[in-house]
Amino acid sequence: MKKSVFLGTLSAAALFAGIAGAGTLEDVKARGVLNCGVNVGLTGFGAPDANGNYQGFDVSLCKALAAAVLGDATKVKYAPTTGETRFTALASGEVDVLIRNSTWTFSRDVDLKFDFVAVNYYDGQGFMVKKDLGVSSAKELDGATVCIQTGTTTELNLADFFKANNMSYTPVNVGDDTEAQRQYLAGACDAYTTDASGLAASRATMPDADNHIILPEIISKEPLGPLVRHGDNVWGDVVRWTYFALVAAEEYGVTSANIEEMASTTTNPEIKRLLGTEGDLGAMLGLDKEWGKRAIAASGNYGEIFEANIGSATPIKLARGLNALWTQGGLQYAPPFR
Amino acid sequence: MTEFTPFVRTDMLEQREPPAGQRGIILWARENLFSGPMNTALSLIGLVVILWLASHMVPWLLHGVWNANSLTECREIITATWGPDATGACWAMVRERWHQYVFGFYPMDLYWRPTLAFVLMLVAIAPILYQSLPRQMMWFTALYPFVCYWLLWGGTIWAPVVVLMGFGLFALVFRLLVSGLGVPVSAGLGLVAAAAWWLLVQTPLSAAIHSVLPVGLRSVDSDQFGGFLLSIVIGVTAIAASLPMGILLALGRKSDMMLVRTLSVGFIEFIRGVPLITLLFTASLLLQYFLPPETNFDIILRVIILVTLFAAAYIAEVIRGGLAALPRGQYEAADALGLDYWQAQRLIIMPQALKISIPGIVSSFIGLFKDTTLVAFVGLQDPLKGITAVVRADINWKGIYWEPYIFAGVIFFLICFGMSRYSMWLERKLKTDHR
């Protein structure tokens, strides 16, 4: 009785939210393809290459998820979403999961009826200035002109930061990252502000990258992560634990190169459970035993994905920073697999 | 005594050129650029502005690099060749990514299909554009939409064939009933029959034939369409479909029947009162909420339908202008000849009204074609914003600014300029008055 009331409430909530119906996991399995909402184009995080194949940090998570659920990392249909269409695409059921550098905020989680299942990148808003401006801290930017993308949370953060520090600034409104970079280089503004990862990518492609510095202050919290529809907890668990499998794999030293060897030789029971050679965690998720192994094999563990797409070996050269494992002073932490 | 020989001119002098100040470019410049103090000042200012623009643009264009693998490499080549302060265009991006601007993410080994569809499109529209071509070609034009759909999206050939049979059914019902029931009623019944065919018979029948005779191409998903392929698919379909719809709406608005007139006015004013972006968001987002989940209503089809409705409302008003410009006597003459409503429209009113409306219709079409870039806002890969965003997301080309816009702009200009020149040619050809 209690259970049916609970289920009834759940489905009513699902209907109210305009959800395509619970059971996304079954839908994906029946369809044989994962619909993954991605960015139309963000350097390092998700964009199609010259051959039209999607690549990037966020895209790798789509692949891992498809590998875990469907057994094939290529069975993903990427749906490019813009800032305006992304949440509706998820709410209306057009995509199963949105992995599109979306910031986890209270209102998106609670009011828009989504579940952010993890944080795959801890970002924050920073400032870039020209070296010859002679500024070494964002607190010295009083009276500066600042290039800022309109209609984003960064605009509000900027206003908050200057107000809190009792400083004034003149905004120069720009439409997108490319325009901002252009205005900033042309000298229309003293400083350019956006997410620190975006600043790093912009700086990497500037003709005179050495003449620009990114100031140490990070003025906002931008936890970016995958999100699913509210109320579909089974599917939410699948996405969450697929992500945790990648983080745990890095922690235990499981890489795409040594995964087969690890699976057969390891004595660590946690790794065994993760790779499905012991216990049956997969069945609890509604998947088979080797889901975690396939997810890791798809494009490597969290660290490998980071390094391949945005890490120090790439032109973007992002440091791990907050995104290092908890064992190395970062925030990436996977709960135990048991 | 000196004898005077009278001078007799035996031949005419060659006509001499006017003095240097009164001919050629100097005369033209004096008359047109320096005819007074005001004009002289304006001309000089204009000249300075042009020189200033050219001094920035010409080196940039001349320093263009075609062979490089990234923007950084372009910059290095320009610095090495032209000195440290030189700027230059990086056309290497176009060289490496042109196929995405043209075909989007259409599978590379299937590029022949959109190319063939494009060539066939030229063949199909030729008899419409040029009256001198044999009229039999119109049969191909009528078949073309089905051929084109099959080439672009692939899949079984029986799907378009069965859709075509639906049109055949419509024609059959219309033919059988038109003598007894008149044009509107029999057309309506024909439409009902055809709709029933498409909704009920279409899918099972094409599947059944396909299982017996599997003829088909590899199917390509709509989300792989992009670039100018997408623009042209949306633009051409909407142009072709909006003209007949616009004519019907214009006639509806001038109709004596209350219901028809009210519906037409309501539709036209509603669509014209709403920005195209709103309709696109409706297509992309709102319809998803209304339709049952897992309904796979193709996004390109949704966008085409709403763009067509949008264009039809504008075309209707342009044609209404043409209808209003016709002298009343033309309508009365048609009535005096004993023609019924549809005969009068077809033989007397429409040919004249459309001729008057040509400039307006073509500018609507040009506007419509350029508006197809707005689909970027609903996540489709249009050539101007969508594909450019994709290219810029590549770390090799991040920060490139003018080159993608110039490339897409030039292609848009060629197409739109072509349309405009054709309409001027058509106007001259159809000109029958002596104004």
Short mmCIF file of N, CA, C and O in Angstrom, two decimals, chain B residues 189-257:
data_model
loop_
_atom_site.label_atom_id
_atom_site.label_comp_id
_atom_site.label_asym_id
_atom_site.label_seq_id
_atom_site.Cartn_x
_atom_site.Cartn_y
_atom_site.Cartn_z
N LEU B 189 -12.19 16.73 -49.94
CA LEU B 189 -12.39 15.28 -49.81
C LEU B 189 -11.15 14.52 -50.25
O LEU B 189 -10.75 13.54 -49.62
N GLY B 190 -10.54 15.02 -51.33
CA GLY B 190 -9.31 14.38 -51.80
C GLY B 190 -8.23 14.43 -50.74
O GLY B 190 -7.52 13.45 -50.49
N LEU B 191 -8.15 15.57 -50.07
CA LEU B 191 -7.15 15.74 -49.02
C LEU B 191 -7.41 14.78 -47.87
O LEU B 191 -6.48 14.17 -47.32
N VAL B 192 -8.70 14.63 -47.51
CA VAL B 192 -9.05 13.71 -46.43
C VAL B 192 -8.62 12.29 -46.82
O VAL B 192 -8.00 11.57 -46.02
N ALA B 193 -8.93 11.91 -48.06
CA ALA B 193 -8.56 10.56 -48.51
C ALA B 193 -7.06 10.38 -48.46
O ALA B 193 -6.54 9.36 -47.96
N ALA B 194 -6.32 11.40 -48.95
CA ALA B 194 -4.87 11.28 -48.98
C ALA B 194 -4.31 11.21 -47.57
O ALA B 194 -3.40 10.41 -47.27
N ALA B 195 -4.85 12.04 -46.65
CA ALA B 195 -4.36 12.04 -45.27
C ALA B 195 -4.59 10.68 -44.64
O ALA B 195 -3.73 10.15 -43.93
N ALA B 196 -5.78 10.11 -44.90
CA ALA B 196 -6.08 8.79 -44.35
C ALA B 196 -5.07 7.76 -44.88
O ALA B 196 -4.56 6.91 -44.14
N TRP B 197 -4.76 7.90 -46.16
CA TRP B 197 -3.78 6.99 -46.78
C TRP B 197 -2.43 7.11 -46.08
O TRP B 197 -1.81 6.13 -45.69
N TRP B 198 -1.98 8.37 -45.90
CA TRP B 198 -0.65 8.57 -45.31
C TRP B 198 -0.61 8.11 -43.86
O TRP B 198 0.38 7.55 -43.41
N LEU B 199 -1.70 8.35 -43.13
CA LEU B 199 -1.66 8.04 -41.71
C LEU B 199 -1.86 6.54 -41.46
O LEU B 199 -1.26 5.98 -40.56
N LEU B 200 -2.72 5.91 -42.25
CA LEU B 200 -3.09 4.53 -41.94
C LEU B 200 -2.37 3.52 -42.80
O LEU B 200 -1.96 2.47 -42.32
N VAL B 201 -2.23 3.82 -44.09
CA VAL B 201 -1.71 2.81 -45.01
C VAL B 201 -0.20 2.92 -45.19
O VAL B 201 0.50 1.92 -45.34
N GLN B 202 0.28 4.18 -45.15
CA GLN B 202 1.67 4.49 -45.49
C GLN B 202 2.69 3.53 -44.88
O GLN B 202 3.39 2.81 -45.60
N THR B 203 2.77 3.52 -43.54
CA THR B 203 3.85 2.77 -42.90
C THR B 203 3.77 1.27 -43.16
O THR B 203 4.76 0.67 -43.60
N PRO B 204 2.60 0.64 -42.88
CA PRO B 204 2.57 -0.81 -43.12
C PRO B 204 2.82 -1.18 -44.58
O PRO B 204 3.55 -2.14 -44.86
N LEU B 205 2.27 -0.39 -45.51
CA LEU B 205 2.41 -0.75 -46.92
C LEU B 205 3.87 -0.67 -47.36
O LEU B 205 4.40 -1.61 -47.99
N SER B 206 4.55 0.46 -46.99
CA SER B 206 5.94 0.59 -47.46
C SER B 206 6.81 -0.47 -46.80
O SER B 206 7.72 -1.02 -47.43
N ALA B 207 6.50 -0.79 -45.53
CA ALA B 207 7.27 -1.85 -44.87
C ALA B 207 7.04 -3.19 -45.57
O ALA B 207 7.98 -3.98 -45.78
N ALA B 208 5.78 -3.42 -45.96
CA ALA B 208 5.45 -4.69 -46.60
C ALA B 208 6.16 -4.83 -47.94
O ALA B 208 6.79 -5.86 -48.23
N ILE B 209 6.10 -3.75 -48.74
CA ILE B 209 6.76 -3.84 -50.05
C ILE B 209 8.26 -4.00 -49.86
O ILE B 209 8.93 -4.74 -50.57
N HIS B 210 8.79 -3.27 -48.82
CA HIS B 210 10.23 -3.33 -48.62
C HIS B 210 10.68 -4.73 -48.24
O HIS B 210 11.76 -5.17 -48.63
N SER B 211 9.83 -5.43 -47.48
CA SER B 211 10.24 -6.79 -47.08
C SER B 211 10.26 -7.72 -48.29
O SER B 211 11.01 -8.70 -48.31
N VAL B 212 9.43 -7.41 -49.28
CA VAL B 212 9.43 -8.24 -50.49
C VAL B 212 10.54 -7.81 -51.44
O VAL B 212 11.28 -8.62 -51.97
N LEU B 213 10.65 -6.51 -51.64
CA LEU B 213 11.59 -5.97 -52.62
C LEU B 213 12.47 -4.92 -51.95
O LEU B 213 12.21 -3.73 -52.04
N PRO B 214 13.49 -5.34 -51.22
CA PRO B 214 14.27 -4.35 -50.49
C PRO B 214 15.20 -3.53 -51.39
O PRO B 214 16.27 -3.99 -51.76
N VAL B 215 14.73 -2.35 -51.76
CA VAL B 215 15.57 -1.42 -52.51
C VAL B 215 15.73 -0.19 -51.64
O VAL B 215 14.75 0.37 -51.18
N GLY B 216 16.95 0.22 -51.39
CA GLY B 216 17.12 1.39 -50.53
C GLY B 216 18.54 1.85 -50.46
O GLY B 216 19.46 1.19 -50.93
N LEU B 217 18.70 3.04 -49.84
CA LEU B 217 20.02 3.60 -49.60
C LEU B 217 20.27 3.57 -48.10
O LEU B 217 19.33 3.45 -47.32
N ARG B 218 21.53 3.71 -47.72
CA ARG B 218 21.84 3.78 -46.30
C ARG B 218 21.15 5.02 -45.73
O ARG B 218 21.22 6.09 -46.31
N SER B 219 20.46 4.88 -44.62
CA SER B 219 19.73 6.05 -44.13
C SER B 219 20.65 6.94 -43.31
O SER B 219 21.57 6.49 -42.64
N VAL B 220 20.39 8.24 -43.42
CA VAL B 220 21.20 9.25 -42.74
C VAL B 220 20.28 10.03 -41.81
O VAL B 220 19.20 10.44 -42.22
N ASP B 221 20.72 10.20 -40.56
CA ASP B 221 19.89 10.89 -39.58
C ASP B 221 19.88 12.39 -39.82
O ASP B 221 20.83 12.96 -40.31
N SER B 222 18.78 13.00 -39.40
CA SER B 222 18.67 14.45 -39.55
C SER B 222 19.75 15.20 -38.80
O SER B 222 20.16 16.28 -39.22
N ASP B 223 20.20 14.65 -37.66
CA ASP B 223 21.17 15.42 -36.89
C ASP B 223 22.55 15.42 -37.55
O ASP B 223 23.47 16.07 -37.07
N GLN B 224 22.68 14.72 -38.68
CA GLN B 224 23.95 14.78 -39.39
C GLN B 224 23.93 15.85 -40.48
O GLN B 224 24.94 16.11 -41.11
N PHE B 225 22.78 16.47 -40.67
CA PHE B 225 22.68 17.55 -41.64
C PHE B 225 23.25 18.82 -41.03
O PHE B 225 23.11 19.07 -39.85
N GLY B 226 23.88 19.63 -41.88
CA GLY B 226 24.39 20.88 -41.35
C GLY B 226 24.92 21.73 -42.48
O GLY B 226 24.90 21.34 -43.65
N GLY B 227 25.38 22.92 -42.13
CA GLY B 227 25.98 23.81 -43.11
C GLY B 227 25.00 24.22 -44.20
O GLY B 227 23.80 24.33 -43.96
N PHE B 228 25.54 24.45 -45.39
CA PHE B 228 24.68 24.92 -46.47
C PHE B 228 23.70 23.85 -46.93
O PHE B 228 22.64 24.18 -47.46
N LEU B 229 24.03 22.59 -46.71
CA LEU B 229 23.06 21.53 -47.02
C LEU B 229 21.77 21.78 -46.25
O LEU B 229 20.67 21.76 -46.81
N LEU B 230 21.92 22.07 -44.95
CA LEU B 230 20.75 22.33 -44.11
C LEU B 230 20.03 23.60 -44.55
O LEU B 230 18.80 23.62 -44.71
N SER B 231 20.80 24.66 -44.80
CA SER B 231 20.19 25.93 -45.21
C SER B 231 19.39 25.76 -46.49
O SER B 231 18.29 26.28 -46.62
N ILE B 232 19.99 25.04 -47.45
CA ILE B 232 19.33 24.90 -48.75
C ILE B 232 18.12 23.98 -48.63
O ILE B 232 17.07 24.26 -49.21
N VAL B 233 18.24 22.92 -47.84
CA VAL B 233 17.08 22.03 -47.66
C VAL B 233 15.91 22.82 -47.06
O VAL B 233 14.79 22.79 -47.57
N ILE B 234 16.19 23.54 -45.98
CA ILE B 234 15.12 24.30 -45.33
C ILE B 234 14.63 25.41 -46.26
O ILE B 234 13.43 25.59 -46.48
N GLY B 235 15.59 26.16 -46.83
CA GLY B 235 15.22 27.31 -47.66
C GLY B 235 14.42 26.92 -48.88
O GLY B 235 13.34 27.45 -49.12
N VAL B 236 14.90 25.94 -49.63
CA VAL B 236 14.24 25.58 -50.89
C VAL B 236 12.87 24.95 -50.62
O VAL B 236 11.88 25.28 -51.28
N THR B 237 12.80 24.07 -49.62
CA THR B 237 11.51 23.47 -49.30
C THR B 237 10.51 24.53 -48.89
O THR B 237 9.36 24.55 -49.35
N ALA B 238 10.95 25.43 -48.02
CA ALA B 238 10.02 26.46 -47.53
C ALA B 238 9.61 27.39 -48.67
O ALA B 238 8.45 27.77 -48.77
N ILE B 239 10.56 27.72 -49.56
CA ILE B 239 10.23 28.60 -50.69
C ILE B 239 9.20 27.91 -51.58
O ILE B 239 8.16 28.48 -51.93
N ALA B 240 9.48 26.64 -51.91
CA ALA B 240 8.58 25.92 -52.82
C ALA B 240 7.20 25.75 -52.22
O ALA B 240 6.19 25.83 -52.91
N ALA B 241 7.15 25.49 -50.91
CA ALA B 241 5.85 25.21 -50.30
C ALA B 241 5.10 26.48 -49.93
O ALA B 241 3.87 26.50 -49.89
N SER B 242 5.85 27.57 -49.67
CA SER B 242 5.15 28.75 -49.16
C SER B 242 4.45 29.53 -50.28
O SER B 242 3.48 30.22 -50.01
N LEU B 243 4.92 29.39 -51.53
CA LEU B 243 4.28 30.17 -52.60
C LEU B 243 2.83 29.72 -52.82
O LEU B 243 1.92 30.55 -52.75
N PRO B 244 2.56 28.41 -53.05
CA PRO B 244 1.15 28.02 -53.18
C PRO B 244 0.33 28.33 -51.94
O PRO B 244 -0.81 28.80 -52.04
N MET B 245 0.92 28.09 -50.76
CA MET B 245 0.18 28.40 -49.53
C MET B 245 -0.14 29.88 -49.45
O MET B 245 -1.24 30.28 -49.05
N GLY B 246 0.85 30.71 -49.82
CA GLY B 246 0.65 32.15 -49.78
C GLY B 246 -0.45 32.59 -50.74
O GLY B 246 -1.27 33.44 -50.40
N ILE B 247 -0.48 31.97 -51.93
CA ILE B 247 -1.53 32.33 -52.91
C ILE B 247 -2.90 32.01 -52.34
O ILE B 247 -3.82 32.84 -52.36
N LEU B 248 -3.02 30.80 -51.76
CA LEU B 248 -4.32 30.41 -51.20
C LEU B 248 -4.73 31.35 -50.06
O LEU B 248 -5.88 31.74 -49.95
N LEU B 249 -3.74 31.71 -49.22
CA LEU B 249 -4.06 32.59 -48.09
C LEU B 249 -4.48 33.97 -48.58
O LEU B 249 -5.41 34.57 -48.04
N ALA B 250 -3.79 34.46 -49.64
CA ALA B 250 -4.14 35.77 -50.17
C ALA B 250 -5.55 35.74 -50.74
O ALA B 250 -6.36 36.66 -50.51
N LEU B 251 -5.88 34.67 -51.47
CA LEU B 251 -7.24 34.54 -52.01
C LEU B 251 -8.24 34.41 -50.87
O LEU B 251 -9.32 34.99 -50.91
N GLY B 252 -7.85 33.66 -49.83
CA GLY B 252 -8.73 33.49 -48.68
C GLY B 252 -9.03 34.81 -48.02
O GLY B 252 -10.16 35.09 -47.61
N ARG B 253 -8.01 35.64 -47.94
CA ARG B 253 -8.20 36.92 -47.27
C ARG B 253 -9.13 37.83 -48.07
O ARG B 253 -9.79 38.70 -47.51
N LYS B 254 -9.14 37.66 -49.40
CA LYS B 254 -10.02 38.48 -50.23
C LYS B 254 -11.36 37.81 -50.50
O LYS B 254 -12.16 38.33 -51.26
N SER B 255 -11.55 36.64 -49.89
CA SER B 255 -12.76 35.87 -50.18
C SER B 255 -14.00 36.54 -49.59
O SER B 255 -13.92 37.34 -48.66
N ASP B 256 -15.18 36.20 -50.17
CA ASP B 256 -16.44 36.72 -49.64
C ASP B 256 -16.96 35.84 -48.52
O ASP B 256 -17.89 36.22 -47.83
N MET B 257 -16.36 34.66 -48.37
CA MET B 257 -16.88 33.74 -47.35
C MET B 257 -16.29 34.11 -46.00
O MET B 257 -15.08 34.15 -45.83
#
